[in-house]
Amino acid sequence: MGVHGLTSFVEGNRQFFTDMRLRDCRLVIDGCSLYFRLYFNSGLDQARGGDYDTFVELVRQFFAALSECRVQPFVVLDGGMDHTDKKFKTLQERAQSKIRQANALSRGSHGCVLPLLTCEVFKQVLSELGIPFVQCISEADFEIASLAKHWECPVLTNDSDFYIFDLKGGYLPFSFFQWNSVNGKATERYIPARHFTVNRFCSHFNHMNKQLLPLFAVVIGNDYTPAKITEVFFSRVEFERVPSGRRYGQSSSPRIEGFLLWLSQFTSPVVAQDEVLEILGEQRKGTLRTQLSAGIQDYQLPHSSSLAQYFSSPQPALPDAQGLPAALVSQPEWLLRMVASGRLSSFVLDVLVHQKVLLVAQVENSHLPSSHTSSLSIRKTIYSLLLEKARRDSQTPQGVTHRGRGRGRQSQGKGGQQCDVPCVDEYDRQELNLKKNTVEAHRPNCVPPLTLASLDRASAQVRLQVLLGTLGVMDSVLQPLPPHLCLPVCVTYFWMNNCKPKASHHLLQAILLGLVYGDLCWRRAHPNDPLFGSKASASVCQRLSQLRVIPGQRRGLDLGLAHLLSQWQSCMWAALFLNQLLCFPLPEPQCAWVFSGTLLHGLEAAIRGGRQCESLLAGDAVAWQLYSILLEALMGPAAAAAASRGRGEEQRPAQQRGRGHGGRGQGNEGRGRGSGGGRRGNRSRGMTSSDNALDNRFALLTFDEDQQW
């Protein structure tokens, strides 16, 4: 929720904290605060789409530090938007701010925009490390506080609401959590931190009753408080001047200090609330009392936490049905379990509960349509799968109109029936403004129908058909590919067809080199892999990595390239969610190793400047073989052979398959890994009769007439 102005006030005054040496304990961690903090405080790239590989190393280092101090982490992640929608205006304002900040970054100015796949990367690392984590149904603050109260352990977050929650184990703000400065003897390693408790805080304000703090938070203003309450109250009350001798440091706030001292005169929260209502006025006292009481209730923690049972059970429990929004009560058990385990994005919750989504701003050309336009058809399939029940429920006999829950548009169905086509409101960038677009839930005609209730029991082949049909790819393309690269290759093909403007061959080569780089890096780090310790692979990785654009250097941002790569990420983001919803018909790739913004910008510039892919991969036959397989999968044997010889002629993709290629990958059960150009040419130049006979390797692949492939 966030209490306005409280963080700067409290953290600017040292006396509210005690020093703590954190070790040998449980620690409840706000997962979203953690990945925001790690990314933004480490100088990682934001303008070019993110450096997920470097971010992964930071996450691993963080949890290694906790392990060294025998701290048991339990990570809790935010879910969807609050089902009451009371915070939606605040979320819209934040989304609008991110659009402005992304535009500032695109022009070389300052801004903070979290790269699109960061949350998915973070969850994948948690799974890989075996860190216990849960994804909530909505905002996680209350669940985090409840769990910490149940266990009597500290909370690590960066949220001012935790200066209000009464937690015996206290609150550790990220600002003072020195995880990269582990101290102490070998058997007594600890992390230096600052520890906050409401008892100590209240002692500085005439030992005020700590039960008054929720009223303080609601009146001073948080994300849920109507702004009018705060404005009216402070316009009508005049506090005694705080004596200069007791003002707190450089972060003095006369309003906060004065209000806390004013509240300290009351022993009972009920009496204090009545006095606040008197000040706010008689006319709307009933309504105001309801609003104040609801806000105060948000800080009242239960005696036990359902998450404690979730983390302690070998078979994680389902979310408590009593606390579920009405729209989720009837949803299938498999879907709710996947959401809680983090294997299914919280994006689906916003679709099911609200039929609206906020699309994440990226750094792109604000004069062009949003990068998310490129992945619209993937999202439509997601919406159709999630809202199919709403579509069936809305079907009525001809001449009768019945609107079920949610939004829809009327259309003529089979048998002369009228039905409401379910719709989702997407909030996305239009130039520099956040705009609402209403999108019909629609699946391509080539995609077989599935019902959400039985989707998890559908055959793997049917689920794969839905995924590939949406991406416009034939399954024969997958056969020569390493399993873990099937989805990135399919996404790259889809992106080639849907990005605007069309991508250059140089950029396609750079993306494929990026996939090769990620594959080599991952394999070299795993002792059981044949490439572990390979000097040839290490040499190629070093050669490619040296071409990275260094964040912060004076070299300007290639905005056209950034826009195209933002479209690629949007396609991957949507395809990941569709693959998850379909219960992983394709193995989920490790996102950290399929995209690195600074690397791709550097590789594209190098190739455009004349560097040849073969020379960049020289000395490692495995790297060149993988690159050739990827290129052939996308372009066909003839075009791939021409491209690998440095030719510029454009070729049509072919039906013929490349050689089979073993590789690590995952089965169909979940995320993670298993064991296992030249100048523009004439279109007709270099085309033989056999070339003309080759069928399209993909179902829908088209090329720009002016594009050199």
XYZ file of C-alpha atoms in Angstrom:
709
model
C 0.000 0.000 0.000
C 2.663 2.494 1.015
C 2.234 5.338 3.559
C 2.982 8.683 1.956
C 6.214 10.290 3.190
C 6.829 7.761 5.960
C 9.866 5.994 4.475
C 11.955 9.148 4.095
C 10.954 10.296 7.577
C 11.755 7.036 9.384
C 14.866 6.050 7.435
C 16.272 9.557 7.843
C 16.265 9.184 11.624
C 18.778 6.708 12.983
C 17.253 6.548 16.471
C 14.215 4.628 15.248
C 16.431 1.605 14.499
C 18.711 -0.790 16.303
C 21.696 -2.500 14.701
C 21.195 -6.184 13.963
C 23.460 -9.048 13.006
C 21.206 -11.307 10.968
C 21.978 -15.019 11.166
C 20.479 -18.392 12.140
C 16.846 -17.480 11.540
C 13.961 -17.509 9.115
C 13.509 -14.451 6.908
C 10.334 -13.569 5.019
C 11.281 -11.679 1.842
C 9.128 -9.436 -0.313
C 10.108 -10.942 -3.675
C 9.018 -8.016 -5.835
C 10.913 -5.518 -3.681
C 13.959 -7.776 -3.873
C 14.173 -8.046 -7.643
C 13.443 -4.339 -8.098
C 16.148 -3.472 -5.579
C 18.761 -5.833 -7.016
C 18.171 -4.675 -10.572
C 17.999 -0.925 -10.028
C 20.812 -0.679 -7.469
C 23.398 -2.544 -9.517
C 23.823 -0.322 -12.570
C 22.323 -2.906 -14.925
C 21.078 -1.897 -18.354
C 17.548 -0.565 -18.697
C 17.602 1.248 -22.042
C 18.416 -1.770 -24.243
C 15.967 -4.273 -22.801
C 17.912 -5.614 -19.840
C 20.865 -7.838 -19.030
C 19.211 -10.837 -17.435
C 22.361 -12.969 -17.344
C 24.111 -10.441 -15.090
C 20.958 -10.056 -12.983
C 20.864 -13.825 -12.404
C 24.347 -13.740 -10.944
C 23.275 -11.004 -8.504
C 20.294 -13.062 -7.358
C 22.519 -16.094 -6.820
C 25.023 -14.016 -4.834
C 22.239 -12.628 -2.646
C 20.923 -16.050 -1.655
C 24.458 -17.396 -1.246
C 25.052 -14.649 1.341
C 21.926 -15.706 3.246
C 23.017 -19.337 3.140
C 26.456 -18.429 4.470
C 24.747 -16.909 7.514
C 22.321 -19.835 7.884
C 19.342 -17.626 7.139
C 16.353 -19.527 5.722
C 14.623 -17.384 3.077
C 10.930 -17.611 2.234
C 9.983 -15.447 -0.732
C 6.470 -14.061 -1.226
C 5.517 -12.496 -4.578
C 2.696 -10.179 -5.567
C -0.151 -11.642 -7.594
C -2.806 -9.777 -9.548
C -4.549 -6.488 -8.894
C -6.695 -6.131 -5.785
C -10.111 -7.641 -6.485
C -11.868 -4.569 -5.058
C -10.173 -2.395 -7.702
C -9.652 0.313 -5.078
C -6.028 0.766 -6.094
C -6.542 0.811 -9.859
C -6.265 4.591 -10.157
C -2.882 4.433 -8.405
C -1.752 1.632 -10.726
C -2.782 3.691 -13.758
C -0.784 6.651 -12.485
C 2.277 4.430 -12.002
C 1.875 2.963 -15.496
C 1.671 6.473 -16.960
C 4.810 7.436 -15.038
C 6.658 4.398 -16.435
C 5.734 5.448 -19.983
C 7.317 8.842 -19.335
C 10.406 7.288 -17.772
C 10.813 4.829 -20.650
C 10.642 7.734 -23.077
C 13.272 9.601 -21.053
C 15.586 6.588 -21.238
C 15.043 6.388 -24.996
C 16.345 9.969 -25.280
C 19.399 9.385 -23.092
C 17.905 10.900 -19.930
C 17.333 9.265 -16.563
C 14.479 6.933 -15.697
C 13.711 3.643 -13.972
C 12.071 0.965 -16.100
C 12.305 -2.670 -15.090
C 13.006 -4.898 -18.127
C 9.986 -6.934 -19.167
C 11.126 -10.474 -18.298
C 12.718 -9.678 -14.920
C 10.025 -11.314 -12.784
C 10.058 -14.512 -14.867
C 13.858 -14.648 -14.681
C 13.701 -14.166 -10.918
C 11.202 -17.009 -10.423
C 13.304 -19.309 -12.595
C 16.375 -18.650 -10.444
C 14.398 -19.310 -7.256
C 13.297 -22.660 -8.701
C 16.827 -23.523 -9.767
C 18.227 -22.710 -6.292
C 15.417 -24.484 -4.457
C 14.354 -21.322 -2.620
C 10.805 -21.693 -1.203
C 8.474 -19.123 -2.743
C 4.796 -18.476 -3.293
C 2.854 -16.174 -5.607
C -0.148 -14.532 -3.955
C -3.565 -13.990 -5.463
C -3.233 -10.209 -5.119
C -0.877 -7.751 -3.404
C 1.499 -9.585 -1.080
C 1.983 -7.084 1.776
C -0.697 -8.486 4.048
C 0.358 -12.103 3.447
C 4.009 -11.241 4.100
C 3.166 -9.521 7.385
C 0.849 -12.361 8.464
C 3.507 -14.996 7.812
C 6.192 -13.021 9.656
C 3.848 -12.552 12.630
C 3.033 -16.287 12.673
C 6.708 -17.246 12.660
C 7.876 -14.286 14.786
C 10.675 -13.649 12.320
C 11.843 -10.477 10.540
C 10.645 -9.209 7.162
C 12.931 -7.910 4.423
C 11.197 -5.444 2.129
C 11.100 -1.832 1.023
C 7.523 -0.893 1.912
C 6.486 1.790 4.384
C 3.429 -0.237 5.465
C 5.852 -2.332 7.506
C 6.458 0.689 9.726
C 2.780 0.220 10.710
C 2.370 -3.570 11.021
C 3.029 -4.793 14.567
C 5.592 -7.556 14.036
C 7.493 -9.125 16.910
C 10.326 -10.104 14.570
C 10.517 -6.575 13.190
C 11.212 -5.080 9.801
C 14.542 -4.893 7.933
C 14.501 -2.183 5.235
C 16.500 -3.005 2.114
C 18.197 0.389 2.409
C 20.249 -0.849 5.362
C 20.542 -4.544 4.511
C 24.232 -5.102 3.714
C 23.978 -8.548 2.146
C 27.179 -8.024 0.154
C 29.188 -7.271 3.327
C 28.948 -10.531 5.276
C 30.989 -10.353 8.500
C 31.994 -12.516 11.448
C 33.915 -15.680 12.197
C 33.462 -18.746 10.042
C 30.919 -20.261 12.438
C 29.161 -16.966 13.221
C 28.767 -15.239 9.867
C 26.162 -12.499 9.821
C 24.684 -9.767 7.616
C 24.717 -6.235 9.089
C 21.242 -4.691 9.054
C 19.045 -2.141 10.802
C 16.061 -3.424 12.702
C 12.756 -1.583 13.157
C 9.934 -2.347 15.585
C 6.794 -0.327 16.217
C 7.457 -0.535 19.977
C 10.693 1.407 19.636
C 9.134 3.841 17.183
C 6.162 4.623 19.438
C 8.449 5.161 22.418
C 9.741 8.304 20.677
C 6.231 9.756 20.605
C 5.265 9.794 24.255
C 5.021 6.002 24.227
C 1.873 6.257 22.158
C -0.446 3.273 21.812
C 0.845 1.298 18.810
C -2.736 0.412 17.899
C -3.100 4.036 16.770
C -0.620 3.557 13.915
C -3.166 2.123 11.418
C -5.344 5.228 11.919
C -2.232 7.363 11.417
C -1.459 5.556 8.137
C -4.968 5.926 6.753
C -5.268 9.639 7.567
C -1.741 10.606 6.495
C -2.506 8.829 3.191
C -1.705 5.535 1.506
C -2.471 3.959 -1.858
C -6.029 3.156 -0.782
C -7.004 6.290 1.162
C -9.199 8.774 -0.732
C -7.030 11.875 -1.137
C -9.933 14.016 0.060
C -9.703 12.598 3.592
C -6.076 13.660 3.952
C -6.645 17.091 2.407
C -9.703 17.932 4.517
C -8.239 16.674 7.795
C -4.975 18.590 7.577
C -6.722 21.737 6.380
C -8.899 21.731 9.508
C -6.503 20.734 12.261
C -3.622 22.740 13.641
C -0.979 20.877 15.599
C 1.202 22.293 18.290
C 4.577 23.292 16.968
C 7.119 20.548 17.495
C 9.851 21.835 19.819
C 13.048 22.336 17.852
C 14.944 20.244 20.349
C 12.945 17.130 19.555
C 12.735 17.401 15.776
C 14.204 14.431 14.018
C 17.278 14.934 11.887
C 17.371 16.115 8.287
C 14.234 14.165 7.435
C 12.004 16.163 9.727
C 8.357 16.221 8.639
C 6.241 18.659 10.674
C 3.009 17.052 9.431
C 4.047 13.481 10.345
C 5.649 14.462 13.663
C 2.804 16.761 14.610
C 0.137 14.181 13.813
C 1.953 11.423 15.742
C 2.260 13.667 18.800
C -1.401 14.660 18.458
C -2.428 10.988 18.330
C -0.292 10.165 21.372
C -2.798 11.982 23.615
C -5.348 9.202 22.945
C -5.196 5.898 24.736
C -7.959 4.323 22.675
C -8.013 3.983 18.864
C -11.822 4.253 18.966
C -11.738 7.625 20.718
C -9.033 8.855 18.324
C -11.084 7.765 15.309
C -14.159 9.579 16.657
C -12.110 12.741 17.045
C -10.824 12.445 13.481
C -14.401 12.047 12.236
C -15.466 15.149 14.180
C -12.727 17.129 12.465
C -13.680 15.778 9.035
C -17.274 16.904 9.571
C -20.737 15.659 10.397
C -22.367 15.491 6.965
C -20.596 12.391 5.644
C -19.655 10.855 8.980
C -21.207 7.468 8.152
C -19.371 7.157 4.838
C -16.105 8.425 6.289
C -16.313 6.035 9.228
C -16.719 3.152 6.780
C -13.716 4.320 4.742
C -11.530 4.809 7.820
C -12.542 1.465 9.312
C -11.842 -0.358 6.045
C -8.408 1.262 5.798
C -7.564 0.413 9.403
C -8.680 -3.175 8.886
C -6.026 -3.589 6.191
C -3.399 -3.485 8.966
C -5.113 -5.963 11.339
C -3.234 -9.245 11.061
C -4.751 -12.679 11.794
C -3.432 -14.964 14.540
C -2.189 -17.502 12.000
C -1.038 -17.478 8.395
C -2.192 -19.766 5.601
C 1.243 -19.361 4.018
C 2.855 -21.059 7.017
C 0.891 -24.179 6.108
C 1.709 -23.710 2.421
C 5.454 -23.657 3.092
C 5.400 -26.511 5.596
C 3.245 -28.908 3.561
C 4.924 -31.421 1.213
C 1.897 -30.950 -1.076
C 1.318 -27.167 -1.143
C -2.234 -26.282 -0.168
C -4.604 -24.389 -2.398
C -5.290 -20.716 -1.606
C -7.992 -20.315 1.028
C -11.321 -20.314 -0.850
C -12.789 -17.852 1.661
C -10.229 -15.274 0.652
C -10.577 -15.799 -3.091
C -12.280 -13.257 -5.363
C -15.622 -14.577 -6.620
C -14.274 -14.947 -10.147
C -11.623 -17.426 -8.940
C -13.757 -19.643 -6.701
C -14.991 -21.675 -9.662
C -11.626 -21.898 -11.403
C -9.988 -25.334 -11.735
C -7.700 -26.537 -8.993
C -4.755 -27.097 -11.329
C -4.776 -23.432 -12.370
C -4.828 -22.118 -8.792
C -1.979 -24.456 -7.815
C 0.119 -23.304 -10.755
C -0.479 -19.658 -9.862
C 0.516 -20.209 -6.221
C 3.668 -22.106 -7.232
C 4.679 -19.306 -9.609
C 4.583 -21.617 -12.626
C 1.737 -19.550 -14.078
C 1.989 -15.781 -14.332
C -0.264 -13.528 -12.255
C -1.225 -11.956 -15.602
C -3.961 -14.606 -15.844
C -5.461 -13.444 -12.529
C -6.080 -9.950 -13.862
C -7.796 -11.418 -16.921
C -10.007 -13.748 -14.867
C -10.876 -11.333 -12.061
C -11.038 -7.972 -13.836
C -10.960 -8.679 -17.571
C -8.389 -5.921 -17.813
C -4.584 -5.803 -17.836
C -1.889 -3.154 -17.569
C 0.822 -3.797 -20.165
C 4.349 -3.009 -19.009
C 6.103 -0.035 -20.598
C 9.348 -0.701 -22.481
C 12.058 1.551 -23.890
C 11.012 2.064 -27.498
C 10.198 4.649 -30.145
C 7.217 6.542 -28.723
C 6.275 7.776 -32.210
C 5.540 4.187 -33.282
C 2.767 1.912 -31.989
C 3.480 0.149 -28.705
C 5.796 -2.848 -28.933
C 3.012 -4.946 -27.381
C 1.023 -4.575 -30.626
C 3.303 -7.223 -32.128
C 2.159 -9.888 -29.630
C -1.556 -9.046 -29.674
C -2.669 -12.271 -31.367
C -0.866 -14.354 -28.700
C -2.661 -12.484 -25.949
C -5.984 -12.985 -27.745
C -5.474 -16.743 -27.578
C -4.685 -16.474 -23.856
C -7.879 -14.490 -23.313
C -9.957 -16.978 -25.292
C -8.675 -19.905 -23.197
C -9.284 -18.092 -19.918
C -12.693 -16.667 -20.811
C -14.145 -19.555 -22.818
C -16.581 -20.320 -19.973
C -17.831 -16.734 -20.058
C -18.425 -17.116 -23.793
C -20.410 -20.357 -23.336
C -22.460 -18.921 -20.478
C -23.449 -15.935 -22.603
C -24.951 -18.019 -25.429
C -28.735 -17.719 -25.506
C -31.524 -18.629 -27.937
C -31.990 -16.360 -30.916
C -33.595 -13.057 -30.095
C -32.687 -13.241 -26.402
C -29.809 -11.222 -25.042
C -28.127 -12.156 -21.808
C -24.954 -10.585 -20.521
C -22.937 -12.556 -18.056
C -20.187 -11.319 -15.781
C -17.578 -9.130 -17.392
C -17.343 -7.286 -20.669
C -18.218 -8.585 -24.100
C -19.397 -7.763 -27.581
C -22.390 -9.373 -29.227
C -21.844 -11.609 -32.217
C -23.801 -14.212 -34.147
C -22.935 -17.707 -32.953
C -23.638 -21.142 -34.360
C -27.278 -22.135 -34.778
C -28.469 -18.548 -34.887
C -27.514 -17.924 -31.256
C -26.517 -14.539 -29.968
C -23.466 -14.566 -27.740
C -21.268 -12.054 -26.049
C -17.683 -12.380 -27.216
C -15.626 -11.881 -24.019
C -13.377 -8.830 -24.106
C -10.362 -7.663 -22.150
C -9.459 -4.023 -21.599
C -5.752 -3.548 -22.252
C -4.073 -0.419 -20.914
C -1.087 0.314 -23.112
C 1.040 3.148 -24.469
C -0.306 5.332 -27.263
C 2.431 7.850 -28.008
C 3.167 9.101 -24.474
C -0.210 8.416 -22.912
C -1.788 5.396 -21.253
C -4.822 4.404 -23.286
C -7.469 1.708 -22.935
C -8.004 -0.684 -25.852
C -10.792 -3.246 -25.745
C -9.641 -6.562 -27.215
C -11.868 -9.489 -28.152
C -10.880 -12.894 -26.789
C -10.212 -14.770 -30.008
C -8.267 -17.856 -30.996
C -7.079 -18.546 -34.566
C -9.277 -20.862 -36.636
C -6.421 -23.355 -36.904
C -6.275 -23.736 -33.108
C -8.302 -26.610 -31.616
C -10.773 -25.637 -28.869
C -9.910 -26.390 -25.259
C -11.821 -25.873 -22.023
C -9.997 -24.460 -19.041
C -11.454 -27.013 -16.614
C -9.871 -29.957 -18.474
C -6.962 -28.234 -20.173
C -4.394 -29.884 -17.915
C -5.720 -33.306 -18.977
C -5.666 -32.588 -22.719
C -3.061 -34.503 -24.708
C 0.353 -32.935 -25.115
C -0.131 -32.970 -28.884
C -3.371 -30.941 -28.702
C -1.814 -28.416 -26.329
C 1.184 -28.140 -28.650
C -1.153 -27.540 -31.599
C -2.718 -24.605 -29.762
C 0.690 -23.077 -29.082
C 2.152 -23.637 -32.541
C -1.108 -22.666 -34.255
C -1.067 -19.355 -32.413
C 2.565 -18.752 -33.376
C 1.968 -19.915 -36.949
C 4.640 -22.627 -36.832
C 4.508 -26.214 -38.117
C 5.672 -28.877 -35.685
C 8.183 -30.306 -38.177
C 10.334 -27.248 -37.474
C 10.924 -28.403 -33.896
C 12.554 -31.737 -34.718
C 16.153 -30.603 -35.333
C 16.140 -28.100 -32.453
C 17.442 -28.584 -28.912
C 14.294 -28.847 -26.756
C 15.065 -25.805 -24.605
C 15.433 -23.571 -27.687
C 12.183 -24.608 -29.403
C 10.112 -21.824 -27.872
C 12.679 -19.028 -28.525
C 12.962 -20.121 -32.174
C 9.164 -20.225 -32.576
C 8.910 -16.798 -30.960
C 11.608 -15.451 -33.260
C 9.694 -16.705 -36.264
C 6.449 -15.165 -34.972
C 8.269 -11.888 -34.307
C 9.733 -11.881 -37.837
C 6.180 -11.968 -39.178
C 4.673 -9.425 -36.818
C 7.319 -6.813 -36.040
C 7.007 -3.397 -37.638
C 9.153 -2.185 -39.260
C 10.570 -5.458 -40.587
C 13.785 -6.638 -38.988
C 17.071 -6.822 -40.887
C 18.997 -10.013 -41.489
C 21.788 -8.549 -39.346
C 19.423 -8.419 -36.389
C 18.231 -11.992 -36.956
C 21.851 -13.135 -36.974
C 22.511 -11.213 -33.769
C 19.521 -12.830 -32.028
C 20.690 -16.302 -33.059
C 24.237 -15.551 -31.909
C 22.711 -14.430 -28.609
C 20.966 -17.790 -28.282
C 24.229 -19.597 -29.020
C 26.067 -17.441 -26.462
C 23.486 -18.184 -23.769
C 23.538 -21.891 -24.520
C 27.329 -22.101 -24.294
C 27.426 -20.077 -21.067
C 24.840 -22.272 -19.405
C 26.464 -25.532 -20.493
C 29.971 -24.423 -19.492
C 28.726 -23.781 -15.937
C 27.344 -27.302 -15.374
C 29.839 -30.053 -14.458
C 27.748 -32.836 -16.016
C 27.664 -31.175 -19.422
C 30.236 -32.179 -22.081
C 31.086 -28.496 -22.586
C 32.001 -27.990 -18.929
C 35.457 -26.427 -18.880
C 35.651 -26.265 -22.696
C 38.358 -23.782 -23.693
C 36.950 -23.453 -27.217
C 33.515 -22.495 -25.888
C 35.066 -20.146 -23.334
C 36.962 -18.406 -26.120
C 33.791 -17.911 -28.183
C 31.853 -16.615 -25.183
C 34.594 -14.138 -24.379
C 34.795 -12.981 -28.006
C 31.047 -12.365 -28.167
C 30.817 -10.760 -24.729
C 33.520 -8.243 -25.618
C 31.124 -6.788 -28.194
C 28.591 -5.758 -25.529
C 27.511 -2.163 -25.321
C 28.569 -0.936 -21.891
C 25.640 0.684 -20.020
C 26.282 4.364 -19.399
C 28.876 4.822 -22.129
C 28.407 7.799 -24.415
C 27.496 5.675 -27.395
C 23.930 6.664 -28.237
C 20.969 4.317 -28.155
C 19.929 2.846 -31.506
C 16.223 3.546 -30.993
C 15.073 1.627 -34.057
C 16.923 -1.462 -32.864
C 15.621 -0.994 -29.308
C 12.053 -0.847 -30.617
C 12.435 -4.086 -32.591
C 13.990 -5.883 -29.613
C 11.211 -4.610 -27.358
C 8.786 -6.245 -29.788
C 10.782 -9.496 -29.576
C 10.603 -9.399 -25.772
C 6.871 -8.708 -25.866
C 6.381 -11.760 -28.103
C 8.507 -13.908 -25.783
C 6.677 -12.547 -22.714
C 3.246 -13.412 -24.150
C 4.408 -16.781 -25.528
C 5.840 -17.748 -22.126
C 2.455 -17.091 -20.528
C 0.606 -19.052 -23.211
C 3.036 -21.968 -22.849
C 2.525 -21.886 -19.070
C -1.262 -21.784 -19.408
C -1.094 -24.783 -21.741
C 0.896 -26.698 -19.078
C 4.196 -26.518 -20.945
C 3.758 -28.299 -24.276
C 7.262 -26.939 -24.946
C 10.043 -26.759 -22.350
C 10.278 -23.324 -20.764
C 13.592 -21.708 -21.732
C 15.844 -20.076 -19.184
C 15.047 -16.440 -20.005
C 18.377 -15.188 -18.674
C 20.165 -17.054 -21.461
C 17.966 -16.153 -24.409
C 18.148 -12.357 -24.205
C 20.810 -9.831 -23.241
C 20.098 -6.318 -24.462
C 23.625 -4.929 -24.371
C 24.974 -8.054 -26.073
C 22.389 -7.975 -28.887
C 22.931 -4.272 -29.536
C 26.680 -4.891 -29.720
C 26.372 -7.966 -31.932
C 24.012 -6.248 -34.372
C 26.390 -3.292 -34.705
C 29.372 -5.603 -35.242
C 27.607 -7.667 -37.943
C 26.303 -4.547 -39.658
C 29.889 -3.276 -39.609
C 31.169 -6.321 -41.477
C 31.934 -8.955 -38.854
C 31.017 -12.456 -40.055
C 29.154 -14.889 -37.799
C 31.530 -17.691 -38.800
C 34.531 -15.690 -37.607
C 32.799 -14.792 -34.351
C 32.214 -18.495 -33.658
C 35.558 -19.675 -35.030
C 37.346 -22.383 -33.090
C 34.256 -24.049 -31.620
C 32.526 -26.572 -33.868
C 29.662 -26.988 -31.349
C 28.871 -23.267 -31.459
C 28.871 -23.130 -35.263
C 26.766 -26.276 -35.545
C 24.135 -24.860 -33.182
C 24.054 -21.539 -35.017
C 23.610 -23.347 -38.342
C 20.745 -25.441 -36.977
C 18.949 -22.355 -35.649
C 19.439 -20.439 -38.873
C 18.268 -23.361 -40.984
C 15.174 -23.800 -38.805
C 14.157 -20.218 -39.528
C 15.263 -19.879 -43.153
C 15.481 -23.368 -44.631
C 18.608 -25.210 -45.830
C 19.173 -23.291 -49.067
C 18.858 -19.819 -47.578
C 20.832 -20.795 -44.483
C 23.648 -22.213 -46.614
C 23.748 -19.039 -48.683
C 23.761 -16.875 -45.571
C 26.518 -18.916 -43.931
C 28.671 -18.450 -47.052
C 28.178 -14.708 -46.777
C 25.769 -14.379 -49.712
C 23.180 -11.629 -49.739
C 20.558 -13.220 -51.984
C 17.138 -13.552 -50.419
C 15.904 -17.127 -50.216
C 12.585 -18.628 -49.296
C 12.484 -20.892 -46.226
C 12.397 -24.560 -47.089
C 10.480 -27.624 -45.997
C 13.608 -29.789 -45.714
C 14.750 -30.523 -42.211
C 18.205 -30.042 -40.813
C 20.100 -32.683 -38.919
C 18.733 -33.841 -35.602
C 20.395 -32.312 -32.595
C 20.287 -33.609 -29.067
C 20.227 -31.183 -26.227
C 19.132 -30.545 -22.738
C 15.537 -29.717 -22.162
C 12.546 -30.318 -20.034
C 9.614 -32.594 -20.492
C 6.076 -31.368 -20.711
C 5.556 -30.974 -16.975
C 6.979 -27.581 -16.037
C 9.623 -24.924 -16.094
C 13.390 -25.346 -16.040
C 15.927 -27.479 -17.873
C 16.214 -31.240 -18.069
C 19.179 -33.545 -18.620
C 19.364 -34.158 -21.718
C 24.525 -9.517 -44.976
C 25.134 -7.984 -48.048
C 23.557 -5.440 -50.332
C 19.913 -5.426 -51.286
C 19.450 -7.969 -54.059
C 16.919 -8.793 -56.719
C 14.337 -11.285 -55.407
C 14.658 -13.495 -58.444
C 18.441 -13.487 -58.645
C 20.008 -16.803 -57.623
C 16.679 -18.654 -57.574
C 16.753 -22.051 -59.273
C 13.866 -24.284 -60.285
C 14.451 -26.389 -57.184
C 14.269 -23.245 -55.042
C 10.877 -22.396 -56.523
C 9.574 -25.857 -55.689
C 10.386 -25.570 -52.008
C 7.362 -25.129 -49.774
C 7.208 -22.691 -46.896
C 8.776 -24.212 -43.811
C 6.382 -22.209 -41.690
C 2.691 -21.822 -42.163
C 2.545 -18.036 -42.539
C 6.081 -16.729 -43.160
C 6.216 -13.571 -45.274
C 8.973 -11.168 -46.151
C 9.138 -7.466 -46.780
C 9.660 -6.954 -50.519
C 12.525 -4.581 -49.756
C 14.066 -6.717 -47.050
C 17.353 -8.516 -47.618
C 17.325 -12.076 -46.275
